[in-house]
Coordinates of C-alpha atoms in Angstrom, one line a residue:
Chain A
X88 CA 34.0 21.8 -8.1
X89 CA 32.2 18.8 -6.3
X90 CA 28.3 19.0 -6.4
X91 CA 26.5 18.3 -3.3
X92 CA 25.4 14.9 -4.8
X93 CA 29.4 14.2 -5.3
X94 CA 30.0 15.3 -1.8
X95 CA 27.2 13.3 -0.5
X96 CA 28.7 10.4 -2.0
X97 CA 31.8 10.6 -0.6
X98 CA 30.5 11.2 3.1
X99 CA 28.4 8.0 2.5
X100 CA 31.5 5.9 2.1
X101 CA 32.6 7.5 5.2
X102 CA 29.5 6.7 7.4
X103 CA 30.0 3.1 5.7
X104 CA 33.3 2.4 6.9
X105 CA 32.0 3.5 10.4
X106 CA 29.4 1.4 10.1
X107 CA 31.8 -1.8 8.8
X108 CA 34.0 -1.3 12.1
X109 CA 31.0 -1.7 14.3
X110 CA 31.2 2.0 15.3
X111 CA 27.6 3.2 16.4
X112 CA 26.5 6.4 14.1
X113 CA 25.7 10.0 15.1
X114 CA 22.5 12.0 14.7
X115 CA 24.0 14.3 11.8
X116 CA 25.6 10.7 10.1
X117 CA 21.8 10.2 9.9
X118 CA 21.2 13.5 8.4
X119 CA 24.1 12.7 6.2
X120 CA 22.0 9.2 5.0
X121 CA 19.1 11.1 4.9
X122 CA 20.1 13.7 2.7
X123 CA 22.0 11.5 0.4
X124 CA 18.9 9.2 0.3
X125 CA 16.9 12.2 -0.9
X126 CA 19.3 13.0 -3.4
X127 CA 19.6 9.5 -4.9
X128 CA 15.6 9.5 -4.6
X129 CA 15.4 13.1 -6.9
X130 CA 18.0 11.7 -9.2
X131 CA 15.5 9.1 -9.8
X132 CA 12.3 11.3 -10.5
X133 CA 14.5 12.9 -12.7
X134 CA 15.1 10.0 -14.7
X135 CA 11.5 9.2 -15.0
Chain B
X189 CA 4.1 37.3 12.7
X190 CA 4.1 37.4 16.9
X191 CA 0.0 37.2 16.4
X192 CA 0.4 34.6 14.2
X193 CA 2.2 32.4 16.7
X194 CA 0.2 33.6 19.6
X195 CA -2.8 32.4 17.8
X196 CA -1.0 28.9 16.6
X197 CA 0.2 28.8 20.5
X198 CA -3.7 29.1 22.1
X199 CA -4.5 26.6 19.2
X200 CA -1.7 23.8 20.6
X201 CA -2.5 24.7 24.2
X202 CA -5.9 23.4 23.1
X203 CA -5.0 20.3 21.5
X204 CA -4.1 17.4 23.9
X205 CA -1.9 15.4 21.9
X206 CA 0.6 15.9 18.7
X207 CA 0.4 13.3 16.5
X208 CA 2.9 13.9 13.3
X209 CA 2.3 11.6 10.3
X210 CA 5.5 11.3 7.8
X211 CA 4.3 11.2 4.2
X212 CA 6.9 11.9 1.8
X213 CA 5.8 9.8 -1.5
X214 CA 3.5 11.4 -3.9
X215 CA 0.1 12.9 -4.4
X216 CA -2.0 9.6 -4.8
X217 CA -0.3 8.3 -1.3
X218 CA -1.1 12.0 0.1
X219 CA -4.9 11.6 -0.9
X220 CA -4.7 8.2 0.8
X221 CA -3.2 9.5 4.0
X222 CA -6.0 12.1 3.9
X223 CA -8.5 9.4 3.7
X224 CA -7.1 7.9 6.4
X225 CA -7.1 10.6 8.8
X226 CA -10.5 11.5 8.4
X227 CA -11.8 9.2 10.9
X228 CA -9.4 10.7 13.2
X229 CA -10.5 13.9 13.0
X230 CA -14.0 12.8 13.4
X231 CA -12.9 10.8 16.7
X232 CA -10.6 12.8 18.1
X233 CA -10.9 16.7 17.3
X234 CA -8.5 17.7 20.8
X235 CA -5.6 15.6 18.7
X236 CA -3.2 17.8 17.0
X237 CA -2.4 16.2 13.4
X238 CA 0.8 17.7 11.7
X239 CA 2.3 16.3 8.2
X240 CA 5.5 16.2 7.2
X241 CA 5.5 16.0 3.1
X242 CA 7.6 16.7 0.3
X243 CA 7.3 20.2 -1.2
X244 CA 7.0 19.2 -4.9
X245 CA 3.7 16.7 -3.9
X246 CA 2.1 18.4 -0.9
X247 CA 1.7 22.2 -2.0
X248 CA -0.4 21.8 -5.1
X249 CA -2.8 19.6 -2.6
X250 CA -2.4 22.4 0.0
X251 CA -6.3 23.3 -0.6
X252 CA -7.0 19.6 0.9
X253 CA -4.4 19.1 3.3
X254 CA -5.2 22.2 5.3
X255 CA -8.6 21.5 5.6
X256 CA -7.2 17.7 8.0
X257 CA -3.8 19.1 8.9
X258 CA -3.6 21.6 11.8
X259 CA 0.1 22.7 9.8
X260 CA 1.9 20.6 7.1
X261 CA 5.9 21.2 7.3
X262 CA 7.3 21.3 3.8
X263 CA 10.3 19.6 3.1
X264 CA 11.6 21.4 0.2
X265 CA 14.2 18.9 -1.6
X266 CA 14.8 21.4 -4.7
X267 CA 16.4 23.9 -2.9
X268 CA 18.8 21.5 -1.7
X269 CA 20.5 21.6 -5.1
X270 CA 22.0 18.2 -5.3
X271 CA 23.3 18.7 -8.9
X272 CA 24.7 21.8 -8.6
X273 CA 28.3 22.6 -7.4
X274 CA 26.7 25.6 -5.6
X275 CA 25.4 23.2 -3.5
X276 CA 27.5 21.7 -0.2
X277 CA 27.0 19.6 2.6
X278 CA 27.4 22.3 5.1
X279 CA 24.3 24.0 3.4
X280 CA 22.4 21.3 2.9
X281 CA 22.7 20.3 6.8
X282 CA 22.0 23.6 7.8
X283 CA 18.9 24.1 5.6
X284 CA 17.8 20.3 6.8
X285 CA 18.4 21.3 10.9
X286 CA 16.7 24.6 10.1
X287 CA 13.6 22.2 9.0
X288 CA 13.7 19.7 12.1
X289 CA 14.0 22.4 14.6
X290 CA 10.7 24.0 13.3
X291 CA 9.0 20.3 13.8
X292 CA 11.0 20.1 17.0
X293 CA 8.6 23.0 18.6
X294 CA 5.6 20.5 18.3
X295 CA 6.6 18.4 21.1
X296 CA 5.3 15.4 19.3
X297 CA 3.6 12.5 21.1
X298 CA 3.5 10.0 18.3
X299 CA 5.4 10.5 15.1
X300 CA 3.6 7.9 12.6
X301 CA 6.2 7.0 9.4
X302 CA 3.3 6.1 6.6
X303 CA 5.6 6.1 3.7
X304 CA 8.1 3.0 4.2
X305 CA 10.7 4.3 2.0
X306 CA 14.3 4.8 3.1
X307 CA 14.6 8.1 3.3
X308 CA 11.4 8.6 5.3
X309 CA 12.9 6.2 7.7
X310 CA 15.9 8.1 8.1
X311 CA 13.7 11.3 8.3
X312 CA 12.0 9.5 11.5
X313 CA 15.4 8.9 13.1
X314 CA 16.2 12.6 13.1
X315 CA 12.6 13.8 14.5
X316 CA 12.3 13.8 18.3
X317 CA 9.4 12.5 19.5
X318 CA 7.6 10.1 22.5
X319 CA 6.9 7.5 20.5
X320 CA 7.7 6.3 17.0
X321 CA 5.6 4.3 14.7
X322 CA 6.5 2.8 11.6
X323 CA 10.0 2.5 10.2
X324 CA 13.1 4.0 11.6
X325 CA 16.8 4.0 11.7
X326 CA 18.6 3.4 15.0
X327 CA 22.2 4.9 15.5
X328 CA 23.5 1.1 14.6
X329 CA 21.7 1.9 11.1
X330 CA 19.0 -0.8 11.6
X331 CA 16.0 -0.6 10.7
X332 CA 13.4 -0.8 13.1
X333 CA 9.8 -1.3 13.1
X334 CA 7.9 -1.8 16.6
X335 CA 4.3 -2.1 15.1
X336 CA 2.9 -4.9 14.5
X337 CA 0.7 -2.9 11.4
X338 CA 3.8 -1.8 9.9
X339 CA 5.7 -5.2 10.1
X340 CA 2.3 -6.6 8.8
X341 CA 2.5 -3.7 5.6
X342 CA 6.3 -4.2 5.3
X343 CA 6.3 -7.7 5.3
X344 CA 3.3 -8.0 2.8
X345 CA 3.4 -5.1 0.7
X346 CA 6.7 -4.3 0.2
X347 CA 7.5 -8.0 -1.0
X348 CA 4.5 -9.8 -2.7
X349 CA 0.9 -9.1 -4.3
X350 CA -0.9 -11.1 -1.3
X351 CA -2.0 -8.3 0.8
X352 CA -5.3 -8.1 1.3
X353 CA -5.9 -4.4 2.2
X354 CA -6.6 -1.0 0.9
X355 CA -3.7 1.0 1.7
X356 CA -6.1 3.6 3.4
X357 CA -7.3 0.9 5.7
X358 CA -3.7 -0.2 6.8
X359 CA -2.8 3.4 7.3
X360 CA -5.5 3.8 9.7
X361 CA -4.8 0.6 11.4
X362 CA -1.0 2.0 11.4
X363 CA -2.4 5.2 12.7
X364 CA -4.6 3.2 15.4
X365 CA -8.1 4.3 14.5
X366 CA -10.4 1.9 14.3
X367 CA -11.7 1.6 10.6
X368 CA -15.1 3.4 10.3
X369 CA -16.5 3.1 6.5
X370 CA -16.5 6.1 4.5
X371 CA -19.6 7.9 2.9
X372 CA -21.1 5.4 1.0
X373 CA -23.1 6.9 -1.8
X374 CA -21.6 8.0 -5.2
X375 CA -22.6 11.4 -6.2
X376 CA -24.8 11.3 -8.8
X377 CA -24.7 14.1 -11.1
X378 CA -27.5 15.4 -12.3
X379 CA -26.2 17.1 -15.8
X380 CA -27.6 17.3 -18.9
X381 CA -23.9 16.5 -20.5
X382 CA -22.8 14.2 -18.7
X383 CA -18.9 14.4 -18.3
X384 CA -16.1 11.9 -18.1
X385 CA -12.9 12.4 -16.8
X386 CA -10.4 10.4 -18.4
X387 CA -6.7 9.7 -17.3
X388 CA -5.3 7.6 -19.9
X389 CA -1.5 7.9 -18.8
X390 CA 0.1 6.7 -15.5
X391 CA 3.7 7.0 -13.9
X392 CA 5.4 4.4 -15.6
X393 CA 4.7 2.5 -18.9
X394 CA 3.9 -0.9 -17.8
X395 CA 0.8 0.4 -16.2
X396 CA -0.6 2.3 -19.3
X397 CA -2.2 1.2 -22.4
X398 CA -0.7 2.3 -25.8
X399 CA -2.8 5.6 -27.3
X400 CA -4.6 3.5 -30.1
X401 CA -6.2 1.3 -27.0
X402 CA -7.2 4.6 -25.6
X403 CA -8.6 6.0 -29.2
X404 CA -10.6 3.1 -29.6
X405 CA -12.5 3.2 -25.9
X406 CA -12.9 7.5 -26.7
X407 CA -14.6 6.4 -30.1
X408 CA -16.9 4.0 -29.1
X409 CA -17.8 6.0 -25.9
X410 CA -18.4 9.1 -27.7
X411 CA -20.7 6.9 -30.5
X412 CA -22.5 4.8 -27.9
X413 CA -23.3 7.7 -25.4
X414 CA -24.4 10.5 -27.9
X415 CA -24.7 13.0 -25.0
X416 CA -21.5 12.8 -22.8
X417 CA -18.4 14.6 -23.3
X418 CA -15.3 13.4 -22.3
X419 CA -12.4 15.4 -20.4
X420 CA -8.8 14.7 -20.5
X421 CA -6.3 15.4 -17.8
X422 CA -3.1 15.0 -17.3
X423 CA 0.2 16.6 -16.0
X424 CA 2.6 19.3 -18.5
X425 CA 4.6 16.0 -19.3
X426 CA 1.8 14.2 -20.6
X427 CA 0.8 17.2 -23.2
X428 CA 2.4 15.2 -26.0
X429 CA 0.9 11.7 -25.2
X430 CA -2.7 13.6 -24.6
X431 CA -2.2 15.3 -28.6
X432 CA -1.7 11.5 -29.8
X433 CA -5.0 10.8 -28.9
X434 CA -7.1 13.6 -29.3
X435 CA -5.6 14.2 -32.9
X436 CA -6.0 10.6 -34.1
X437 CA -8.2 10.9 -37.6
X438 CA -10.6 8.3 -35.9
X439 CA -11.5 10.9 -33.2
X440 CA -12.0 14.0 -35.7
X441 CA -15.7 14.0 -36.0
X442 CA -15.7 14.0 -32.3
X443 CA -13.7 16.6 -31.7
X444 CA -16.3 19.0 -30.3
X445 CA -16.8 16.7 -27.1
X446 CA -13.4 16.2 -26.5
X447 CA -12.1 18.3 -24.2
X448 CA -8.1 17.9 -23.3
X449 CA -7.2 20.0 -20.5
X450 CA -4.2 17.5 -20.0
X451 CA -0.9 20.0 -18.5
X452 CA -3.4 23.2 -18.1
X453 CA -4.7 22.7 -14.6
X454 CA -3.7 23.1 -11.4
X455 CA -4.5 20.1 -9.1
X456 CA -7.0 22.3 -7.1
X457 CA -8.7 23.2 -10.6
X458 CA -8.7 19.6 -11.9
X459 CA -10.1 18.6 -8.4
X460 CA -12.9 21.0 -9.1
X461 CA -14.0 19.6 -12.7
X462 CA -14.0 16.2 -11.3
X463 CA -16.0 17.3 -8.8
X464 CA -18.9 17.9 -11.2
X465 CA -18.4 15.3 -13.3
X466 CA -20.3 11.9 -13.8
X467 CA -17.4 9.3 -13.8
X468 CA -14.0 8.7 -13.9
X469 CA -12.5 6.5 -16.3
X470 CA -8.3 5.5 -16.2
X471 CA -5.7 4.1 -15.0
X472 CA -4.6 3.7 -11.4
X473 CA -3.7 7.2 -10.6
X474 CA -4.0 10.1 -8.0
X475 CA -6.6 11.4 -10.2
X476 CA -9.0 8.0 -9.0
X477 CA -8.1 8.7 -5.6
X478 CA -9.4 12.5 -6.2
X479 CA -12.4 11.1 -8.2
X480 CA -13.1 8.7 -4.6
X481 CA -12.4 11.9 -2.4
X482 CA -15.1 13.7 -4.0
X483 CA -17.5 10.4 -4.3
X484 CA -17.3 10.4 -8.2
X485 CA -17.7 6.7 -9.3
X486 CA -14.6 5.0 -10.7
X487 CA -13.4 2.7 -13.3
X488 CA -9.8 1.7 -13.2
X489 CA -8.0 -0.2 -15.5
X490 CA -4.9 -1.6 -13.4
X491 CA -2.1 -2.9 -15.6
X492 CA 1.4 -3.7 -14.8
X493 CA 2.7 -3.9 -11.5
X494 CA -0.7 -1.7 -10.0
X495 CA -2.1 -4.0 -7.2
X496 CA -6.0 -3.3 -7.2
X497 CA -6.6 -4.9 -3.8
X498 CA -4.1 -1.8 -2.6
X499 CA -4.9 1.1 -4.3
X500 CA -8.4 1.0 -6.1
X501 CA -10.3 4.2 -5.0
X502 CA -11.6 4.1 -1.3
X503 CA -15.0 4.1 -1.8
X504 CA -18.2 1.9 -2.4
X505 CA -19.0 0.6 -6.0
X506 CA -15.6 1.5 -7.3
X507 CA -15.1 -1.0 -10.2
X508 CA -11.5 -2.1 -11.3
X509 CA -10.1 -4.0 -14.1
X510 CA -7.6 -6.6 -14.1
X511 CA -5.9 -8.8 -16.5
X512 CA -6.0 -12.3 -15.8
X513 CA -2.5 -12.6 -16.7
X514 CA -0.2 -15.2 -14.9
X515 CA 2.4 -12.6 -14.1
X516 CA 0.2 -10.2 -13.0
X517 CA 0.5 -8.2 -10.9
X518 CA 4.3 -7.7 -12.0
X519 CA 7.3 -5.9 -9.8
X520 CA 8.2 -2.6 -11.2
X521 CA 11.7 -4.5 -11.5
X522 CA 10.8 -7.7 -13.5
X523 CA 11.8 -7.3 -17.6
X524 CA 8.8 -7.5 -19.8
X525 CA 9.3 -7.4 -23.5
X526 CA 5.4 -8.1 -24.2
X527 CA 3.5 -6.7 -21.8
X528 CA 1.0 -9.7 -22.6
X529 CA -1.7 -8.1 -19.3
X530 CA -2.3 -5.0 -21.8
X531 CA -3.9 -7.3 -24.2
X532 CA -6.2 -9.1 -21.9
X533 CA -8.4 -6.3 -21.2
X534 CA -10.8 -6.0 -23.6
X535 CA -12.0 -2.5 -24.9
X536 CA -15.6 -3.8 -25.2
X537 CA -15.7 -4.8 -21.6
X538 CA -14.7 -1.2 -20.7
X539 CA -17.3 0.5 -23.1
X540 CA -20.4 -1.4 -21.9
X541 CA -19.3 -0.5 -18.2
X542 CA -18.9 3.2 -19.3
X543 CA -22.3 2.7 -20.8
X544 CA -24.0 1.6 -17.9
X545 CA -22.6 3.9 -15.1
X546 CA -23.4 6.7 -17.7
X547 CA -27.0 5.1 -17.7
X548 CA -26.9 4.8 -13.5
X549 CA -27.0 1.3 -14.2
X550 CA -25.7 -1.1 -11.7
X551 CA -22.5 -3.3 -12.4
X552 CA -23.0 -6.7 -10.3
X553 CA -22.8 -10.4 -11.6
X554 CA -25.9 -10.6 -13.3
X555 CA -25.1 -7.8 -15.4
X556 CA -21.9 -8.9 -16.5
X557 CA -23.0 -12.5 -17.6
X558 CA -26.5 -11.1 -19.4
X559 CA -24.1 -7.7 -21.3
X560 CA -20.8 -9.3 -22.1
X561 CA -19.6 -11.8 -24.4
X562 CA -18.1 -14.9 -22.5
X563 CA -15.0 -14.8 -24.8
X564 CA -14.2 -11.1 -23.7
X565 CA -15.0 -12.1 -19.8
X566 CA -12.7 -15.2 -19.8
X567 CA -9.0 -13.2 -19.8
X568 CA -10.6 -10.5 -17.2
X569 CA -11.3 -9.7 -14.0
X570 CA -14.0 -7.7 -12.4
X571 CA -13.7 -6.0 -9.2
X572 CA -16.9 -4.3 -7.1
X573 CA -15.4 -2.5 -3.9
X574 CA -17.8 -2.6 -0.8
X575 CA -17.1 -1.9 2.8
X576 CA -17.5 -5.0 5.0
X577 CA -16.6 -4.8 8.9
X578 CA -15.8 -1.3 7.9
X579 CA -12.7 -2.0 5.8
X580 CA -12.4 -1.7 1.9
X581 CA -12.8 -4.9 0.2
X582 CA -12.7 -5.5 -3.5
X583 CA -15.3 -8.3 -4.9
X584 CA -14.6 -10.4 -7.8
X585 CA -17.8 -10.4 -10.1
X586 CA -16.3 -12.2 -13.0
X587 CA -17.4 -15.6 -12.6
X588 CA -17.8 -18.3 -9.6
X589 CA -14.5 -19.5 -9.5
X590 CA -11.5 -17.6 -7.6
X591 CA -8.1 -17.4 -8.3
X592 CA -6.0 -19.1 -5.7
X593 CA -4.3 -15.9 -5.2
X594 CA -8.0 -13.9 -4.3
X595 CA -8.4 -17.0 -2.3
X596 CA -5.2 -16.7 -0.1
X597 CA -5.9 -12.6 -0.1
X598 CA -9.5 -13.8 1.6
X599 CA -7.5 -16.3 3.7
X600 CA -5.3 -13.5 4.9
X601 CA -7.6 -10.7 5.1
X602 CA -10.0 -12.9 7.9
X603 CA -6.5 -14.1 9.7
X604 CA -4.9 -10.8 10.1
X605 CA -7.8 -9.0 11.1
X606 CA -8.2 -11.4 13.6
X607 CA -4.6 -11.7 14.9
X608 CA -3.8 -7.9 14.7
X609 CA -7.1 -6.1 14.7
X610 CA -9.2 -8.6 17.0
X611 CA -11.8 -8.8 14.7
X612 CA -14.1 -11.4 13.0
X613 CA -14.3 -11.1 9.6
X614 CA -16.9 -13.6 7.3
X615 CA -17.0 -14.5 3.9
X616 CA -18.7 -17.1 1.7
X617 CA -17.1 -20.2 1.1
X618 CA -15.0 -19.5 -2.2
X619 CA -15.7 -21.7 -5.4
X620 CA -12.6 -24.1 -5.9
X621 CA -11.8 -25.6 -9.5
X622 CA -9.7 -28.7 -9.3
X623 CA -6.4 -26.6 -9.5
X624 CA -7.1 -24.2 -6.7
X625 CA -8.0 -27.4 -4.7
X626 CA -4.6 -28.6 -5.0
X627 CA -2.7 -25.4 -4.7
X628 CA -4.9 -25.2 -1.4
X629 CA -3.8 -29.1 -0.6
X630 CA 0.0 -28.1 -1.0
X631 CA -0.3 -25.2 1.5
X632 CA -1.6 -27.4 3.8
X633 CA 1.2 -29.4 4.2
X634 CA 3.0 -26.3 4.1
X635 CA 0.8 -24.5 7.0
X636 CA 1.7 -28.0 8.8
X637 CA 5.2 -27.7 8.9
X638 CA 5.6 -24.0 9.8
X639 CA 3.1 -25.1 12.6
X640 CA 5.6 -27.6 13.9
X641 CA 8.5 -25.0 13.4
X642 CA 6.8 -22.4 15.4
X643 CA 6.0 -25.0 18.1
X644 CA 10.0 -26.1 18.4
X645 CA 10.6 -22.4 18.4
X646 CA 8.6 -21.8 21.4
X647 CA 9.9 -24.7 23.0
X648 CA 13.5 -23.6 22.1
X649 CA 13.3 -20.2 23.7
X650 CA 11.7 -21.7 26.5
X651 CA 14.6 -24.0 26.9
X652 CA 16.6 -21.0 27.5
X653 CA 14.7 -19.1 29.4
X654 CA 14.7 -22.1 32.0
X655 CA 18.5 -22.0 31.5
X656 CA 19.2 -18.9 32.3
X657 CA 17.1 -18.9 35.4
X658 CA 18.6 -22.3 36.6
X659 CA 20.9 -21.6 40.0
X660 CA 24.4 -22.3 37.2
X661 CA 23.3 -21.4 34.1
X662 CA 25.8 -23.1 30.9
X663 CA 26.4 -20.8 28.3
X664 CA 27.2 -23.8 26.0
X665 CA 23.9 -24.7 26.4
X666 CA 22.3 -21.4 25.8
X667 CA 23.9 -21.1 22.4
X668 CA 23.0 -24.5 21.4
X669 CA 19.5 -23.7 22.0
X670 CA 19.9 -20.4 20.3
X671 CA 21.5 -21.9 17.2
X672 CA 18.4 -24.1 17.6
X673 CA 16.5 -21.7 16.8
X674 CA 18.3 -20.3 13.9
X675 CA 17.7 -23.2 12.4
X676 CA 14.1 -23.0 12.8
X677 CA 14.6 -19.3 10.9
X678 CA 16.3 -21.1 8.0
X679 CA 13.8 -24.0 7.8
X680 CA 11.0 -21.4 7.9
X681 CA 12.1 -20.0 5.0
X682 CA 12.6 -23.3 2.9
X683 CA 9.2 -24.2 3.2
X684 CA 8.2 -21.2 1.0
X685 CA 10.2 -23.4 -2.2
X686 CA 6.7 -26.0 -1.8
X687 CA 4.4 -23.3 -0.7
X688 CA 5.2 -19.7 -1.8
X689 CA 2.0 -18.7 -1.0
X690 CA 2.8 -18.6 2.3
X691 CA 5.1 -15.6 2.0
X692 CA 3.4 -13.5 4.4
X693 CA 3.6 -15.5 7.0
X694 CA 7.2 -16.2 7.0
X695 CA 7.6 -12.8 5.8
X696 CA 6.0 -11.8 8.8
X697 CA 7.2 -14.0 11.1
X698 CA 10.9 -12.3 9.9
X699 CA 10.3 -9.2 10.2
X700 CA 8.8 -9.9 14.1
X701 CA 12.2 -11.6 14.9
X702 CA 14.3 -8.8 13.7
X703 CA 12.3 -6.1 15.9
X704 CA 12.5 -7.8 19.3
X705 CA 11.8 -6.0 22.1
X706 CA 14.2 -5.9 24.9
X707 CA 17.7 -5.1 25.9
X708 CA 18.5 -8.3 27.9
X709 CA 18.7 -11.8 26.7
X710 CA 15.4 -12.6 29.1
X711 CA 13.4 -10.3 27.5
X712 CA 14.5 -11.0 24.1
X713 CA 14.2 -14.6 24.4
X714 CA 10.5 -13.4 26.0
X715 CA 9.7 -11.6 23.1
X716 CA 11.1 -14.3 20.7
X717 CA 8.8 -16.9 22.1
X718 CA 6.0 -14.8 21.7
X719 CA 6.8 -14.4 18.2
X720 CA 7.0 -18.1 17.5
X721 CA 3.2 -18.2 19.6
X722 CA 2.0 -16.0 17.5
X723 CA 3.2 -17.3 14.5
X724 CA 1.7 -20.6 15.4
X725 CA -1.3 -18.4 15.9
X726 CA -1.8 -17.3 12.4
X727 CA -1.1 -20.9 10.5
X728 CA -3.4 -22.6 12.9
X729 CA -6.3 -19.9 11.5
X730 CA -5.3 -20.3 7.8
X731 CA -4.9 -24.1 8.4
X732 CA -8.2 -24.2 9.7
X733 CA -9.6 -21.9 7.0
X734 CA -8.1 -23.8 4.1
X735 CA -9.6 -27.1 5.5
X736 CA -12.6 -25.6 5.9
X737 CA -12.8 -24.5 2.1
X738 CA -11.9 -27.9 0.9
X739 CA -14.5 -29.7 3.1
X740 CA -17.0 -27.2 1.4
X741 CA -15.5 -27.8 -2.0
X742 CA -15.6 -31.6 -1.3
X743 CA -19.3 -31.6 -0.2
X744 CA -20.0 -29.5 -3.3
X745 CA -18.4 -32.3 -5.2
X746 CA -20.7 -34.6 -3.5
X747 CA -17.6 -36.3 -2.1
X748 CA -18.0 -35.4 1.5
X749 CA -15.5 -37.2 4.0
X750 CA -14.5 -37.0 7.6
X751 CA -12.1 -34.2 8.3
X752 CA -9.3 -36.7 8.8
X753 CA -9.2 -37.2 4.9
X754 CA -9.2 -33.6 4.0
X755 CA -5.7 -33.8 3.0
X756 CA -5.4 -37.0 1.5

């Protein structure tokens, strides 16, 4: 079973593809990017 | 629940505008944000002030935040279970939606992002508001920063050490509150047994002295000041480090006068301890900011990547010691094997200043020269804060001549305050050395190039506008002129190879160009024209400041020459 972190990475890759294709994002995509970013910061803080 | 909601609604109706501030970084930044909104509260009590912060940093500060904000929204990332298989994207998005819906009811007039991290920019893009200040992402995932003070913060604070402003003043400017200097008198605690709050830790190793050095400081402080006590404070994860200090055999004889409460207090309890203490001594940290919040005198030891100008506790007469090590301040990502800067602040100076402050003495240039050995002074900068034109200012008390970075920070302060804040700031002419004189001459050449490039930029922007307004606009010509503008942008960056101290000017211009206003070629070109015009104005002011400083130096050297010879 995947962790939320792993699922967010997958979603991030999907959104990155959209951006590479020049498609504009939806507000829900920005929410995923926000969660992915928070997850990354959370992991950095844990390692400090 | 209904009663509370009704009360809230009534309160909201009395307020004319709602301002929401995003500050999702650490406790120290939150205290600095509180210091920035203090004036806003005084000047605009009719505004509803809302804070959006992360639970883990803001909850411990609730006792302060509730005094300054009408409402605090806590973003609880801990409950999202990022590393657990039980967390799902659907649940996380639902939880986020719930949080955003609550904020939506505020009908925010202005959303102000003071965090400058990617997560805060994404958060700002997910919150609806009539106006957005600070960074946010648009639907093309492009970071937008539309106000000039945020652009300046982004281009100078994030990229180098030439920012001349305290973060609190930058926050005030971004919010749009004209800075008012805070209470200027430090508290004098009439205690029979004066207590020093000591925080010998920091968020990263490069910012903190080894335990042995702190043992020396504590030993000498307690030996020289027979009446005082020292309270060691810190977080739970610093308990072990604090034990290494207090259990050192050298301090055994003073154990009755060392109180170690590391990891044993809440922030509120810590705040109460600080409020009744005589002095704060420690590294750059939220404890220092909390001391300034209570107007308690502070002595900060700045090491590693700490920038004293930005984070010295925001109050008058705050003392900060920083090393004169060439690589100071570094970046967190720089590799560093020797931490040379840790050795360049001698503990003897720290102890002398502590003794002076405990005796309610004044730390000024005269005292520094009289009471400290030149050998110890040679590797350290001693800064003291005061408010000038309502802005926080750090004066270097160490000796007559300033270092090149200090000089440029002063030039930038005068320039930014004039261009962005419409404020005329005055500083005495700094004393130059032959080496700083040479560096100023190099920078003069760079400024000359930047000025010429800005003039060309205006010219080609004008050509594009003229071509568009002609009867038969030529796309080829417009493309040619646009290409020239791109070349100018690249050449501006090239100038930094020979004049790296001009980085803030070029970086600011880059951020401005990345955030042009308008949705058509005419508006965008007009906006580009104004960027180049502003860039020319900045370089012209800087050139004049450097030129006058050099002239003053030459007069003082008895080599007065005419203005035309200055850059020879």
